[in-house]
């Protein structure tokens, strides 16, 4: 059985290289399609949230003022994830913040990340776009609350991950769809994905 950590950050901006910091993290542990545990916390990194970001996420500076320090939250999150491979939507964004926040603590952050957005572009090329909320609408996935809060987005990503597994398995007759396979799909050109998955189903991949 494989356990993956499905992760989402809310942040003060787009780039830790520009001084942006995390304001909230949520992690869902998913084992063979079943949610087995969750972690969620706001965090105070001492960075003010711009008004447009506060309007988007609903996370205010007052909320952050009373939140635990980012160092404590990130240590807890890293311990929670452990050695699990990680999944995120638009994973490049979350991976940058994961690595930047943990680097400040001198903690390891070399987890393998799989991206549901890159994979969806290859599995669902006819979707109007591949933003998380749009994919959730297009695929009729459950929504549990306001987008741009970490746990709600992590839950949507979990439903998308599960749906992609089911669609790949059904379409190509694969009995095992795991993090490593998704990681191969997301780095394969869209035109070559069907050939890759058919070859894996035949045991030639």
PDB file of C-alpha atoms in Angstrom:
ATOM      1  CA  UNK A   1       0.000   0.000   0.000  1.00  0.00           C
ATOM      2  CA  UNK A   2       1.289   3.455  -0.906  1.00  0.00           C
ATOM      3  CA  UNK A   3       0.669   6.517   1.248  1.00  0.00           C
ATOM      4  CA  UNK A   4       0.960   9.941  -0.398  1.00  0.00           C
ATOM      5  CA  UNK A   5       0.870  13.365   1.264  1.00  0.00           C
ATOM      6  CA  UNK A   6      -1.429  15.775  -0.584  1.00  0.00           C
ATOM      7  CA  UNK A   7      -0.301  19.278   0.292  1.00  0.00           C
ATOM      8  CA  UNK A   8      -1.484  22.836  -0.193  1.00  0.00           C
ATOM      9  CA  UNK A   9      -0.038  26.177   0.924  1.00  0.00           C
ATOM     10  CA  UNK A  10      -1.585  29.605   1.185  1.00  0.00           C
ATOM     11  CA  UNK A  11       1.051  32.333   1.058  1.00  0.00           C
ATOM     12  CA  UNK A  12       1.638  36.091   1.078  1.00  0.00           C
ATOM     13  CA  UNK A  13       2.568  36.045  -2.612  1.00  0.00           C
ATOM     14  CA  UNK A  14       3.931  33.989  -5.469  1.00  0.00           C
ATOM     15  CA  UNK A  15       7.629  33.576  -4.766  1.00  0.00           C
ATOM     16  CA  UNK A  16       9.742  32.799  -1.700  1.00  0.00           C
ATOM     17  CA  UNK A  17      12.667  34.187  -3.708  1.00  0.00           C
ATOM     18  CA  UNK A  18      10.947  37.583  -3.466  1.00  0.00           C
ATOM     19  CA  UNK A  19      10.489  37.268   0.290  1.00  0.00           C
ATOM     20  CA  UNK A  20       6.998  35.778   0.291  1.00  0.00           C
ATOM     21  CA  UNK A  21       6.149  33.383   3.109  1.00  0.00           C
ATOM     22  CA  UNK A  22       3.574  30.720   3.872  1.00  0.00           C
ATOM     23  CA  UNK A  23       0.468  31.665   5.867  1.00  0.00           C
ATOM     24  CA  UNK A  24      -1.333  28.302   5.977  1.00  0.00           C
ATOM     25  CA  UNK A  25      -0.624  24.659   5.206  1.00  0.00           C
ATOM     26  CA  UNK A  26      -2.835  21.611   4.913  1.00  0.00           C
ATOM     27  CA  UNK A  27      -1.714  18.031   4.360  1.00  0.00           C
ATOM     28  CA  UNK A  28      -3.897  14.987   3.741  1.00  0.00           C
ATOM     29  CA  UNK A  29      -2.435  11.489   4.019  1.00  0.00           C
ATOM     30  CA  UNK A  30      -4.056   9.245   1.422  1.00  0.00           C
ATOM     31  CA  UNK A  31      -3.492   5.494   1.500  1.00  0.00           C
ATOM     32  CA  UNK A  32      -4.897   3.433  -1.369  1.00  0.00           C
ATOM     33  CA  UNK A  33      -7.620   5.992  -2.014  1.00  0.00           C
ATOM     34  CA  UNK A  34      -8.611   6.421   1.633  1.00  0.00           C
ATOM     35  CA  UNK A  35      -7.916   9.515   3.738  1.00  0.00           C
ATOM     36  CA  UNK A  36      -6.156   8.270   6.863  1.00  0.00           C
ATOM     37  CA  UNK A  37      -5.054  11.542   8.520  1.00  0.00           C
ATOM     38  CA  UNK A  38      -5.025  15.330   8.132  1.00  0.00           C
ATOM     39  CA  UNK A  39      -2.885  18.239   9.301  1.00  0.00           C
ATOM     40  CA  UNK A  40      -3.810  21.911   8.994  1.00  0.00           C
ATOM     41  CA  UNK A  41      -2.545  25.123  10.559  1.00  0.00           C
ATOM     42  CA  UNK A  42      -2.252  28.824   9.979  1.00  0.00           C
ATOM     43  CA  UNK A  43       1.272  30.089  10.591  1.00  0.00           C
ATOM     44  CA  UNK A  44       2.887  33.392  11.465  1.00  0.00           C
ATOM     45  CA  UNK A  45       6.070  34.018   9.486  1.00  0.00           C
ATOM     46  CA  UNK A  46       6.249  37.698  10.401  1.00  0.00           C
ATOM     47  CA  UNK A  47       5.288  38.795   6.897  1.00  0.00           C
ATOM     48  CA  UNK A  48       2.318  41.079   6.268  1.00  0.00           C
ATOM     49  CA  UNK A  49      -0.402  39.769   3.943  1.00  0.00           C
ATOM     50  CA  UNK A  50      -1.207  42.181   1.083  1.00  0.00           C
ATOM     51  CA  UNK A  51      -4.848  43.273   0.902  1.00  0.00           C
ATOM     52  CA  UNK A  52      -5.485  41.594  -2.465  1.00  0.00           C
ATOM     53  CA  UNK A  53      -4.169  38.274  -1.147  1.00  0.00           C
ATOM     54  CA  UNK A  54      -6.271  38.593   2.022  1.00  0.00           C
ATOM     55  CA  UNK A  55      -9.331  39.203  -0.157  1.00  0.00           C
ATOM     56  CA  UNK A  56      -8.551  36.105  -2.253  1.00  0.00           C
ATOM     57  CA  UNK A  57      -7.868  33.697   0.608  1.00  0.00           C
ATOM     58  CA  UNK A  58      -9.887  35.148   3.459  1.00  0.00           C
ATOM     59  CA  UNK A  59      -6.783  34.888   5.649  1.00  0.00           C
ATOM     60  CA  UNK A  60      -6.253  38.221   7.397  1.00  0.00           C
ATOM     61  CA  UNK A  61      -3.329  39.763   9.229  1.00  0.00           C
ATOM     62  CA  UNK A  62      -5.333  39.530  12.468  1.00  0.00           C
ATOM     63  CA  UNK A  63      -5.704  35.774  11.957  1.00  0.00           C
ATOM     64  CA  UNK A  64      -1.973  35.408  11.351  1.00  0.00           C
ATOM     65  CA  UNK A  65      -1.097  37.530  14.392  1.00  0.00           C
ATOM     66  CA  UNK A  66      -2.533  34.875  16.699  1.00  0.00           C
ATOM     67  CA  UNK A  67      -1.251  31.884  14.695  1.00  0.00           C
ATOM     68  CA  UNK A  68       1.681  29.715  15.841  1.00  0.00           C
ATOM     69  CA  UNK A  69       5.129  30.569  14.447  1.00  0.00           C
ATOM     70  CA  UNK A  70       5.942  29.231  10.998  1.00  0.00           C
ATOM     71  CA  UNK A  71       8.975  27.376  12.353  1.00  0.00           C
ATOM     72  CA  UNK A  72       6.818  25.270  14.677  1.00  0.00           C
ATOM     73  CA  UNK A  73       4.157  24.592  12.067  1.00  0.00           C
ATOM     74  CA  UNK A  74       6.672  23.566   9.424  1.00  0.00           C
ATOM     75  CA  UNK A  75       8.457  21.204  11.819  1.00  0.00           C
ATOM     76  CA  UNK A  76       5.107  19.595  12.622  1.00  0.00           C
ATOM     77  CA  UNK A  77       4.168  19.412   8.930  1.00  0.00           C
ATOM     78  CA  UNK A  78       7.500  17.858   7.983  1.00  0.00           C
ATOM     79  CA  UNK A  79       7.125  15.262  10.734  1.00  0.00           C
ATOM     80  CA  UNK A  80       3.556  14.572   9.568  1.00  0.00           C
ATOM     81  CA  UNK A  81       4.634  14.048   5.941  1.00  0.00           C
ATOM     82  CA  UNK A  82       7.628  11.941   6.943  1.00  0.00           C
ATOM     83  CA  UNK A  83       9.060  10.125   3.926  1.00  0.00           C
ATOM     84  CA  UNK A  84       5.827  10.076   1.919  1.00  0.00           C
ATOM     85  CA  UNK A  85       5.922  11.264  -1.672  1.00  0.00           C
ATOM     86  CA  UNK A  86       4.006  14.527  -2.057  1.00  0.00           C
ATOM     87  CA  UNK A  87       1.173  15.555  -4.369  1.00  0.00           C
ATOM     88  CA  UNK A  88       0.035  19.126  -5.083  1.00  0.00           C
ATOM     89  CA  UNK A  89      -1.890  21.043  -7.731  1.00  0.00           C
ATOM     90  CA  UNK A  90       0.531  23.343  -9.546  1.00  0.00           C
ATOM     91  CA  UNK A  91       3.167  21.535  -7.523  1.00  0.00           C
ATOM     92  CA  UNK A  92       6.037  23.794  -8.580  1.00  0.00           C
ATOM     93  CA  UNK A  93       4.506  26.554  -6.447  1.00  0.00           C
ATOM     94  CA  UNK A  94       4.002  24.414  -3.338  1.00  0.00           C
ATOM     95  CA  UNK A  95       7.385  22.719  -3.739  1.00  0.00           C
ATOM     96  CA  UNK A  96       9.172  26.088  -3.755  1.00  0.00           C
ATOM     97  CA  UNK A  97       7.519  27.124  -0.498  1.00  0.00           C
ATOM     98  CA  UNK A  98       7.984  23.673   1.078  1.00  0.00           C
ATOM     99  CA  UNK A  99      11.695  23.782   0.328  1.00  0.00           C
ATOM    100  CA  UNK A 100      12.139  27.446   1.286  1.00  0.00           C
ATOM    101  CA  UNK A 101      10.331  27.169   4.613  1.00  0.00           C
ATOM    102  CA  UNK A 102      12.140  23.970   5.588  1.00  0.00           C
ATOM    103  CA  UNK A 103      15.493  25.359   4.456  1.00  0.00           C
ATOM    104  CA  UNK A 104      15.120  28.080   7.094  1.00  0.00           C
ATOM    105  CA  UNK A 105      14.957  25.316   9.688  1.00  0.00           C
ATOM    106  CA  UNK A 106      17.835  23.344   8.214  1.00  0.00           C
ATOM    107  CA  UNK A 107      15.398  20.476   7.605  1.00  0.00           C
ATOM    108  CA  UNK A 108      15.417  18.072   4.663  1.00  0.00           C
ATOM    109  CA  UNK A 109      12.925  18.853   1.898  1.00  0.00           C
ATOM    110  CA  UNK A 110      13.922  16.449  -0.864  1.00  0.00           C
ATOM    111  CA  UNK A 111      10.488  14.862  -1.226  1.00  0.00           C
ATOM    112  CA  UNK A 112       9.332  13.751  -4.664  1.00  0.00           C
ATOM    113  CA  UNK A 113       6.446  15.961  -5.852  1.00  0.00           C
ATOM    114  CA  UNK A 114       3.776  14.888  -8.336  1.00  0.00           C
ATOM    115  CA  UNK A 115       1.606  17.566  -9.927  1.00  0.00           C
ATOM    116  CA  UNK A 116      -2.106  17.027 -10.542  1.00  0.00           C
ATOM    117  CA  UNK A 117      -2.209  20.067 -12.850  1.00  0.00           C
ATOM    118  CA  UNK A 118       0.523  18.774 -15.193  1.00  0.00           C
ATOM    119  CA  UNK A 119      -1.036  15.321 -15.152  1.00  0.00           C
ATOM    120  CA  UNK A 120      -4.541  16.681 -15.818  1.00  0.00           C
ATOM    121  CA  UNK A 121      -3.232  18.538 -18.877  1.00  0.00           C
ATOM    122  CA  UNK A 122      -2.172  15.173 -20.284  1.00  0.00           C
ATOM    123  CA  UNK A 123      -5.108  13.038 -19.110  1.00  0.00           C
ATOM    124  CA  UNK A 124      -7.840  15.635 -19.724  1.00  0.00           C
ATOM    125  CA  UNK A 125      -6.566  17.629 -22.716  1.00  0.00           C
ATOM    126  CA  UNK A 126     -10.100  18.741 -23.627  1.00  0.00           C
ATOM    127  CA  UNK A 127     -10.819  20.492 -20.322  1.00  0.00           C
ATOM    128  CA  UNK A 128     -11.362  24.228 -20.819  1.00  0.00           C
ATOM    129  CA  UNK A 129      -8.493  24.924 -18.424  1.00  0.00           C
ATOM    130  CA  UNK A 130      -6.664  23.059 -15.713  1.00  0.00           C
ATOM    131  CA  UNK A 131      -7.135  25.266 -12.662  1.00  0.00           C
ATOM    132  CA  UNK A 132      -8.171  23.218  -9.666  1.00  0.00           C
ATOM    133  CA  UNK A 133     -11.657  24.655  -9.149  1.00  0.00           C
ATOM    134  CA  UNK A 134     -12.426  24.450 -12.883  1.00  0.00           C
ATOM    135  CA  UNK A 135     -11.346  20.809 -13.048  1.00  0.00           C
ATOM    136  CA  UNK A 136     -13.461  20.080  -9.974  1.00  0.00           C
ATOM    137  CA  UNK A 137     -16.489  21.585 -11.739  1.00  0.00           C
ATOM    138  CA  UNK A 138     -15.734  19.841 -15.048  1.00  0.00           C
ATOM    139  CA  UNK A 139     -15.320  16.430 -13.391  1.00  0.00           C
ATOM    140  CA  UNK A 140     -18.158  17.011 -10.878  1.00  0.00           C
ATOM    141  CA  UNK A 141     -15.833  16.490  -7.923  1.00  0.00           C
ATOM    142  CA  UNK A 142     -16.988  17.295  -4.379  1.00  0.00           C
ATOM    143  CA  UNK A 143     -16.242  20.755  -3.016  1.00  0.00           C
ATOM    144  CA  UNK A 144     -16.165  21.235   0.738  1.00  0.00           C
ATOM    145  CA  UNK A 145     -15.807  24.992   1.112  1.00  0.00           C
ATOM    146  CA  UNK A 146     -14.185  28.158  -0.149  1.00  0.00           C
ATOM    147  CA  UNK A 147     -11.328  27.756  -2.625  1.00  0.00           C
ATOM    148  CA  UNK A 148      -7.966  29.262  -1.677  1.00  0.00           C
ATOM    149  CA  UNK A 149      -8.054  27.863   1.837  1.00  0.00           C
ATOM    150  CA  UNK A 150      -5.453  25.183   2.308  1.00  0.00           C
ATOM    151  CA  UNK A 151      -7.610  22.272   3.507  1.00  0.00           C
ATOM    152  CA  UNK A 152     -10.380  22.901   0.961  1.00  0.00           C
ATOM    153  CA  UNK A 153      -7.842  22.963  -1.877  1.00  0.00           C
ATOM    154  CA  UNK A 154      -6.049  19.898  -0.493  1.00  0.00           C
ATOM    155  CA  UNK A 155      -9.376  18.045  -0.395  1.00  0.00           C
ATOM    156  CA  UNK A 156     -10.169  19.029  -3.986  1.00  0.00           C
ATOM    157  CA  UNK A 157      -6.688  17.883  -5.020  1.00  0.00           C
ATOM    158  CA  UNK A 158      -7.297  14.587  -3.215  1.00  0.00           C
ATOM    159  CA  UNK A 159     -10.542  14.032  -5.134  1.00  0.00           C
ATOM    160  CA  UNK A 160      -8.773  14.914  -8.402  1.00  0.00           C
ATOM    161  CA  UNK A 161      -5.856  12.565  -7.652  1.00  0.00           C
ATOM    162  CA  UNK A 162      -8.274   9.733  -6.918  1.00  0.00           C
ATOM    163  CA  UNK A 163     -10.316  10.429 -10.057  1.00  0.00           C
ATOM    164  CA  UNK A 164      -7.227  10.523 -12.295  1.00  0.00           C
ATOM    165  CA  UNK A 165      -6.098   7.186 -10.880  1.00  0.00           C
ATOM    166  CA  UNK A 166      -9.500   5.656 -11.622  1.00  0.00           C
ATOM    167  CA  UNK A 167      -9.694   7.111 -15.134  1.00  0.00           C
ATOM    168  CA  UNK A 168      -6.162   5.991 -16.049  1.00  0.00           C
ATOM    169  CA  UNK A 169      -6.761   2.492 -14.659  1.00  0.00           C
ATOM    170  CA  UNK A 170     -10.099   2.138 -16.478  1.00  0.00           C
ATOM    171  CA  UNK A 171      -8.979   3.639 -19.796  1.00  0.00           C
ATOM    172  CA  UNK A 172      -5.721   1.708 -20.100  1.00  0.00           C
ATOM    173  CA  UNK A 173      -6.409  -1.426 -18.046  1.00  0.00           C
ATOM    174  CA  UNK A 174      -3.687  -0.689 -15.520  1.00  0.00           C
ATOM    175  CA  UNK A 175      -4.004  -2.477 -12.199  1.00  0.00           C
ATOM    176  CA  UNK A 176      -1.553  -0.229 -10.347  1.00  0.00           C
ATOM    177  CA  UNK A 177      -1.444   3.544 -10.688  1.00  0.00           C
ATOM    178  CA  UNK A 178       0.960   5.078  -8.185  1.00  0.00           C
ATOM    179  CA  UNK A 179       3.009   8.215  -7.521  1.00  0.00           C
ATOM    180  CA  UNK A 180       5.890   7.029  -9.697  1.00  0.00           C
ATOM    181  CA  UNK A 181       3.608   6.388 -12.669  1.00  0.00           C
ATOM    182  CA  UNK A 182       1.930   9.791 -12.341  1.00  0.00           C
ATOM    183  CA  UNK A 183       5.380  11.375 -12.157  1.00  0.00           C
ATOM    184  CA  UNK A 184       6.237   9.719 -15.481  1.00  0.00           C
ATOM    185  CA  UNK A 185       2.968  10.855 -17.056  1.00  0.00           C
ATOM    186  CA  UNK A 186       3.439  14.494 -16.034  1.00  0.00           C
ATOM    187  CA  UNK A 187       6.838  14.680 -17.745  1.00  0.00           C
ATOM    188  CA  UNK A 188       5.730  12.893 -20.920  1.00  0.00           C
ATOM    189  CA  UNK A 189       4.471  14.936 -23.864  1.00  0.00           C
ATOM    190  CA  UNK A 190       0.693  14.932 -24.221  1.00  0.00           C
ATOM    191  CA  UNK A 191       0.856  13.111 -27.563  1.00  0.00           C
ATOM    192  CA  UNK A 192       2.960  10.264 -26.130  1.00  0.00           C
ATOM    193  CA  UNK A 193       0.994   9.629 -22.912  1.00  0.00           C
ATOM    194  CA  UNK A 194      -1.453   7.077 -24.438  1.00  0.00           C
ATOM    195  CA  UNK A 195       1.451   5.076 -25.894  1.00  0.00           C
ATOM    196  CA  UNK A 196       3.262   5.129 -22.556  1.00  0.00           C
ATOM    197  CA  UNK A 197       0.221   3.957 -20.599  1.00  0.00           C
ATOM    198  CA  UNK A 198      -0.682   1.258 -23.106  1.00  0.00           C
ATOM    199  CA  UNK A 199       2.879  -0.082 -22.988  1.00  0.00           C
ATOM    200  CA  UNK A 200       2.807  -0.142 -19.180  1.00  0.00           C
ATOM    201  CA  UNK A 201      -0.505  -2.006 -19.254  1.00  0.00           C
ATOM    202  CA  UNK A 202       1.088  -4.633 -21.523  1.00  0.00           C
ATOM    203  CA  UNK A 203       4.035  -4.974 -19.155  1.00  0.00           C
ATOM    204  CA  UNK A 204       6.529  -3.466 -21.593  1.00  0.00           C
ATOM    205  CA  UNK A 205       7.104  -0.128 -19.828  1.00  0.00           C
TER     206      UNK A 205
END
